[in-house]
C-alpha atoms as a printed R data frame, in Angstrom:
    type eleno elety resid chain resno       x       y       z
1   ATOM     1    CA   MET     A     1  93.380 110.513  85.116
2   ATOM     2    CA   ALA     A     2  95.231 111.538  88.261
3   ATOM     3    CA   LYS     A     3  96.971 108.154  88.338
4   ATOM     4    CA   ASP     A     4  97.944 108.497  84.683
5   ATOM     5    CA   LEU     A     5  99.314 112.013  85.169
6   ATOM     6    CA   ALA     A     6 101.405 110.893  88.137
7   ATOM     7    CA   ARG     A     7 102.806 107.994  86.129
8   ATOM     8    CA   ARG     A     8 103.663 110.203  83.143
9   ATOM     9    CA   ILE     A     9 105.504 112.866  85.121
10  ATOM    10    CA   GLY     A    10 107.069 110.552  87.717
11  ATOM    11    CA   TYR     A    11 105.109 111.819  90.727
12  ATOM    12    CA   ILE     A    12 103.571 109.863  93.601
13  ATOM    13    CA   TYR     A    13  99.797 109.338  93.378
14  ATOM    14    CA   VAL     A    14  97.545 109.440  96.439
15  ATOM    15    CA   ASP     A    15  93.824 108.602  96.313
16  ATOM    16    CA   THR     A    16  92.368 110.370  99.354
17  ATOM    17    CA   GLY     A    17  88.912 108.988  98.635
18  ATOM    18    CA   ALA     A    18  90.339 105.512  99.229
19  ATOM    19    CA   MET     A    19  91.447 106.655 102.672
20  ATOM    20    CA   TYR     A    20  87.900 107.661 103.626
21  ATOM    21    CA   ARG     A    21  86.619 104.423 102.137
22  ATOM    22    CA   ALA     A    22  89.108 102.458 104.244
23  ATOM    23    CA   VAL     A    23  87.891 104.151 107.425
24  ATOM    24    CA   THR     A    24  84.319 103.391 106.328
25  ATOM    25    CA   LEU     A    25  85.208  99.719 105.831
26  ATOM    26    CA   PHE     A    26  86.809  99.632 109.292
27  ATOM    27    CA   ALA     A    27  83.647 101.103 110.832
28  ATOM    28    CA   MET     A    28  81.467  98.579 108.983
29  ATOM    29    CA   ARG     A    29  83.601  95.627 110.041
30  ATOM    30    CA   GLU     A    30  83.535  96.753 113.667
31  ATOM    31    CA   GLY     A    31  79.763  97.228 113.708
32  ATOM    32    CA   LEU     A    32  79.986 100.987 114.159
33  ATOM    33    CA   ILE     A    33  77.520 101.822 111.384
34  ATOM    34    CA   HIS     A    34  73.950 101.067 112.389
35  ATOM    35    CA   LYS     A    35  71.232  99.673 110.121
36  ATOM    36    CA   ASP     A    36  69.683 103.132 109.795
37  ATOM    37    CA   GLY     A    37  72.998 104.500 108.486
38  ATOM    38    CA   THR     A    38  73.951 106.397 111.639
39  ATOM    39    CA   VAL     A    39  77.447 106.030 113.081
40  ATOM    40    CA   ASP     A    40  78.608 105.250 116.611
41  ATOM    41    CA   GLU     A    41  80.882 108.292 116.538
42  ATOM    42    CA   LYS     A    42  82.058 108.036 120.150
43  ATOM    43    CA   THR     A    43  83.424 104.518 119.672
44  ATOM    44    CA   LEU     A    44  84.841 105.341 116.243
45  ATOM    45    CA   LYS     A    45  86.722 108.314 117.679
46  ATOM    46    CA   ASN     A    46  88.197 106.162 120.438
47  ATOM    47    CA   ARG     A    47  89.223 103.445 117.982
48  ATOM    48    CA   LEU     A    48  90.450 105.670 115.157
49  ATOM    49    CA   PRO     A    49  94.086 105.396 116.343
50  ATOM    50    CA   GLU     A    50  93.814 101.690 115.434
51  ATOM    51    CA   VAL     A    51  93.309 102.580 111.770
52  ATOM    52    CA   SER     A    52  96.464 102.439 109.657
53  ATOM    53    CA   ILE     A    53  96.217 103.176 105.916
54  ATOM    54    CA   HIS     A    54  98.959 102.963 103.335
55  ATOM    55    CA   PHE     A    55  99.340 102.446  99.600
56  ATOM    56    CA   GLU     A    56 101.471  99.917  97.726
57  ATOM    57    CA   GLN     A    57 102.161  99.687  94.016
58  ATOM    58    CA   ASN     A    58 100.706  96.536  92.449
59  ATOM    59    CA   ALA     A    59 103.448  94.816  90.460
60  ATOM    60    CA   GLU     A    60 101.067  93.457  87.815
61  ATOM    61    CA   THR     A    61  98.900  96.516  87.150
62  ATOM    62    CA   GLY     A    62 101.295  99.268  88.172
63  ATOM    63    CA   LYS     A    63  98.440 100.876  90.126
64  ATOM    64    CA   PRO     A    64  98.442 101.735  93.841
65  ATOM    65    CA   PHE     A    65  96.427  99.420  96.064
66  ATOM    66    CA   THR     A    66  94.970 100.482  99.400
67  ATOM    67    CA   PHE     A    67  95.926  98.640 102.583
68  ATOM    68    CA   LEU     A    68  93.980  98.817 105.844
69  ATOM    69    CA   ASN     A    69  95.929  97.625 108.876
70  ATOM    70    CA   GLY     A    70  98.244  95.616 106.648
71  ATOM    71    CA   GLN     A    71  95.496  93.992 104.549
72  ATOM    72    CA   CYS     A    72  94.817  94.855 100.907
73  ATOM    73    CA   VAL     A    73  91.225  96.128 100.769
74  ATOM    74    CA   GLU     A    74  91.196  97.604  97.263
75  ATOM    75    CA   LYS     A    75  88.251  95.472  96.115
76  ATOM    76    CA   GLU     A    76  86.200  95.826  99.292
77  ATOM    77    CA   ILE     A    77  86.392  99.626  99.465
78  ATOM    78    CA   ARG     A    78  85.076 100.013  95.891
79  ATOM    79    CA   GLY     A    79  81.858  98.095  96.558
80  ATOM    80    CA   MET     A    80  78.402  99.636  96.748
81  ATOM    81    CA   GLU     A    81  78.023  99.050 100.498
82  ATOM    82    CA   VAL     A    82  81.065 101.177 101.290
83  ATOM    83    CA   SER     A    83  79.940 103.750  98.705
84  ATOM    84    CA   ALA     A    84  76.606 104.033 100.492
85  ATOM    85    CA   HIS     A    85  78.261 105.103 103.778
86  ATOM    86    CA   VAL     A    86  81.501 106.856 102.834
87  ATOM    87    CA   SER     A    87  80.016 110.376 102.635
88  ATOM    88    CA   THR     A    88  78.600 109.995 106.156
89  ATOM    89    CA   ILE     A    89  81.988 108.934 107.511
90  ATOM    90    CA   ALA     A    90  83.786 111.656 105.518
91  ATOM    91    CA   ALA     A    91  81.544 114.333 107.070
92  ATOM    92    CA   ILE     A    92  82.657 113.500 110.615
93  ATOM    93    CA   PRO     A    93  85.037 116.275 111.768
94  ATOM    94    CA   PHE     A    94  87.518 114.101 113.682
95  ATOM    95    CA   VAL     A    95  87.826 111.691 110.752
96  ATOM    96    CA   ARG     A    96  88.586 114.558 108.378
97  ATOM    97    CA   GLU     A    97  91.045 116.070 110.850
98  ATOM    98    CA   LYS     A    98  93.030 112.825 111.068
99  ATOM    99    CA   LEU     A    99  93.102 112.107 107.343
100 ATOM   100    CA   VAL     A   100  93.771 115.693 106.243
101 ATOM   101    CA   ALA     A   101  96.755 115.799 108.614
102 ATOM   102    CA   GLU     A   102  98.082 112.567 107.104
103 ATOM   103    CA   GLN     A   103  97.548 113.886 103.571
104 ATOM   104    CA   GLN     A   104  99.326 117.149 104.335
105 ATOM   105    CA   ALA     A   105 102.244 115.199 105.797
106 ATOM   106    CA   MET     A   106 102.477 113.197 102.566
107 ATOM   107    CA   GLY     A   107 102.684 116.395 100.540
108 ATOM   108    CA   LYS     A   108 105.540 118.070 102.410
109 ATOM   109    CA   ALA     A   109 108.129 116.654 100.006
110 ATOM   110    CA   LYS     A   110 106.038 117.722  96.972
111 ATOM   111    CA   GLY     A   111 106.196 115.665  93.756
112 ATOM   112    CA   LEU     A   112 102.647 114.506  94.471
113 ATOM   113    CA   VAL     A   113  99.384 114.142  92.554
114 ATOM   114    CA   MET     A   114  96.555 113.964  95.067
115 ATOM   115    CA   ASP     A   115  93.004 113.014  94.158
116 ATOM   116    CA   GLY     A   116  90.016 113.898  96.347
117 ATOM   117    CA   ARG     A   117  86.995 116.118  96.918
118 ATOM   118    CA   ASP     A   118  88.605 118.796  99.090
119 ATOM   119    CA   ILE     A   119  92.261 118.811  98.026
120 ATOM   120    CA   GLY     A   120  92.333 122.271  96.441
121 ATOM   121    CA   THR     A   121  90.285 123.920  99.181
122 ATOM   122    CA   ALA     A   122  91.154 122.221 102.491
123 ATOM   123    CA   VAL     A   123  94.178 119.954 102.141
124 ATOM   124    CA   PHE     A   124  96.429 122.018  99.851
125 ATOM   125    CA   PRO     A   125  94.875 125.479  99.355
126 ATOM   126    CA   ASP     A   126  98.266 126.700  98.065
127 ATOM   127    CA   ALA     A   127  98.834 123.854  95.596
128 ATOM   128    CA   GLU     A   128 100.733 124.868  92.471
129 ATOM   129    CA   MET     A   129  98.174 123.182  90.203
130 ATOM   130    CA   LYS     A   130  94.511 122.624  90.988
131 ATOM   131    CA   VAL     A   131  91.989 120.912  88.731
132 ATOM   132    CA   PHE     A   132  88.297 120.641  89.522
133 ATOM   133    CA   VAL     A   133  86.988 117.704  87.495
134 ATOM   134    CA   THR     A   134  83.292 117.262  86.897
135 ATOM   135    CA   ALA     A   135  80.857 115.313  84.731
136 ATOM   136    CA   SER     A   136  77.119 114.708  84.816
137 ATOM   137    CA   ALA     A   137  75.815 112.353  87.489
138 ATOM   138    CA   GLU     A   138  74.395 110.082  84.771
139 ATOM   139    CA   ILE     A   139  77.731 109.721  83.018
140 ATOM   140    CA   ARG     A   140  79.608 109.143  86.267
141 ATOM   141    CA   ALA     A   141  77.074 106.493  87.253
142 ATOM   142    CA   GLN     A   142  77.491 104.776  83.881
143 ATOM   143    CA   ARG     A   143  81.271 104.775  84.263
144 ATOM   144    CA   ARG     A   144  80.940 103.278  87.732
145 ATOM   145    CA   TYR     A   145  78.501 100.690  86.424
146 ATOM   146    CA   ASP     A   146  80.893  99.708  83.630
147 ATOM   147    CA   GLU     A   147  83.802  99.531  86.065
148 ATOM   148    CA   LEU     A   148  82.000  97.238  88.492
149 ATOM   149    CA   THR     A   149  80.454  94.964  85.864
150 ATOM   150    CA   ALA     A   150  83.894  94.588  84.254
151 ATOM   151    CA   LYS     A   151  85.019  93.158  87.593
152 ATOM   152    CA   GLY     A   152  82.191  90.626  87.454
153 ATOM   153    CA   GLU     A   153  79.976  92.325  90.025
154 ATOM   154    CA   LYS     A   154  76.191  92.398  89.625
155 ATOM   155    CA   VAL     A   155  75.043  95.970  90.127
156 ATOM   156    CA   ASP     A   156  72.034  98.102  89.265
157 ATOM   157    CA   TYR     A   157  72.570 101.320  87.284
158 ATOM   158    CA   ASN     A   158  69.717 103.194  88.984
159 ATOM   159    CA   GLU     A   159  71.065 102.295  92.424
160 ATOM   160    CA   ILE     A   160  74.493 103.604  91.422
161 ATOM   161    CA   LEU     A   161  72.981 106.806  90.026
162 ATOM   162    CA   GLN     A   162  71.062 107.423  93.251
163 ATOM   163    CA   ASN     A   163  74.256 106.812  95.232
164 ATOM   164    CA   VAL     A   164  76.206 109.314  93.092
165 ATOM   165    CA   GLN     A   165  73.501 111.953  93.469
166 ATOM   166    CA   HIS     A   166  73.179 111.332  97.207
167 ATOM   167    CA   ARG     A   167  76.956 111.570  97.747
168 ATOM   168    CA   ASP     A   168  77.114 114.796  95.728
169 ATOM   169    CA   TYR     A   169  74.397 116.337  97.883
170 ATOM   170    CA   GLN     A   170  75.991 115.194 101.149
171 ATOM   171    CA   ASP     A   171  79.473 116.333 100.153
172 ATOM   172    CA   THR     A   172  78.380 119.776  98.937
173 ATOM   173    CA   HIS     A   173  76.165 120.429 101.973
174 ATOM   174    CA   ARG     A   174  78.296 119.118 104.838
175 ATOM   175    CA   GLU     A   175  79.392 121.692 107.425
176 ATOM   176    CA   VAL     A   176  83.058 120.691 107.490
177 ATOM   177    CA   GLN     A   177  85.139 121.223 104.317
178 ATOM   178    CA   PRO     A   178  82.286 120.880 101.782
179 ATOM   179    CA   LEU     A   179  82.946 119.911  98.173
180 ATOM   180    CA   ARG     A   180  83.409 123.040  96.091
181 ATOM   181    CA   GLN     A   181  85.605 124.400  93.335
182 ATOM   182    CA   ALA     A   182  88.525 126.518  94.537
183 ATOM   183    CA   PRO     A   183  88.529 130.005  92.945
184 ATOM   184    CA   ASP     A   184  91.926 129.360  91.337
185 ATOM   185    CA   ALA     A   185  91.193 125.806  90.154
186 ATOM   186    CA   HIS     A   186  91.073 124.931  86.460
187 ATOM   187    CA   LEU     A   187  87.683 123.475  85.550
188 ATOM   188    CA   LEU     A   188  87.536 120.286  83.480
189 ATOM   189    CA   ASP     A   189  84.167 118.844  82.454
190 ATOM   190    CA   ASN     A   190  85.106 115.484  80.961
191 ATOM   191    CA   SER     A   191  81.540 114.304  80.312
192 ATOM   192    CA   HIS     A   192  82.193 113.904  76.595
193 ATOM   193    CA   MET     A   193  85.948 113.441  76.495
194 ATOM   194    CA   THR     A   194  87.888 110.264  75.789
195 ATOM   195    CA   ILE     A   195  90.434 109.070  78.335
196 ATOM   196    CA   GLU     A   196  93.292 110.124  76.060
197 ATOM   197    CA   GLU     A   197  91.751 113.561  75.486
198 ATOM   198    CA   GLN     A   198  91.442 114.261  79.195
199 ATOM   199    CA   ASN     A   199  94.934 112.899  79.886
200 ATOM   200    CA   GLN     A   200  96.383 115.169  77.214
201 ATOM   201    CA   TRP     A   201  94.453 118.145  78.631
202 ATOM   202    CA   LEU     A   202  95.979 117.511  82.054
203 ATOM   203    CA   LEU     A   203  99.491 116.971  80.724
204 ATOM   204    CA   THR     A   204  99.343 120.175  78.680
205 ATOM   205    CA   LEU     A   205  98.205 122.140  81.740
206 ATOM   206    CA   TYR     A   206 100.953 120.587  83.856
207 ATOM   207    CA   HIS     A   207 103.697 121.545  81.391
208 ATOM   208    CA   LYS     A   208 102.317 125.082  81.115
209 ATOM   209    CA   ILE     A   209 102.335 125.586  84.888
210 ATOM   210    CA   ALA     A   210 105.721 123.885  85.309
211 ATOM   211    CA   GLU     A   211 107.272 126.215  82.738
212 ATOM   212    CA   GLU     A   212 105.857 129.262  84.487
């Protein structure tokens, strides 16, 4: 829905979750995530300057694809293995510091729709429009399941549900910039809304705020 809003109003879209996923993929590829799920934080901190993330518009789909050190990693970062570790990586203070700084730099020119779990509280606490989107864990897991199976991947719904619930717990209980609704954010529970209904809700809110 954030992508669609950006397209409709001519703004740039940034998926901050993809940035954390890209760092997670880098750590996995470099053997910095151990079998027990712990992270070699010292080595990751030393090698973090090697990580370069940018987005490019896909000519066929019109959607932004994520690039890690010049390589398109859009498919890899959406897989279950990255999903299983991304909350751990995202909770590391020096990782958040680096990516939040990059996100804030992107937003200096405005005209931006940014999507992520701490945008309205940590990245842009003074944003002109904040929306806190939620839905039940079961519905989000089903959407993820449908998305992955549509891509031809074999996945288990219960595993996805457990991952969603685990990530929610980690993100709401981490010490640094936990997931929470900003006091001035507009709440949208889209559990039982169609895509068009939620898109229209967002567009209506945008026009209202823009006129004010």
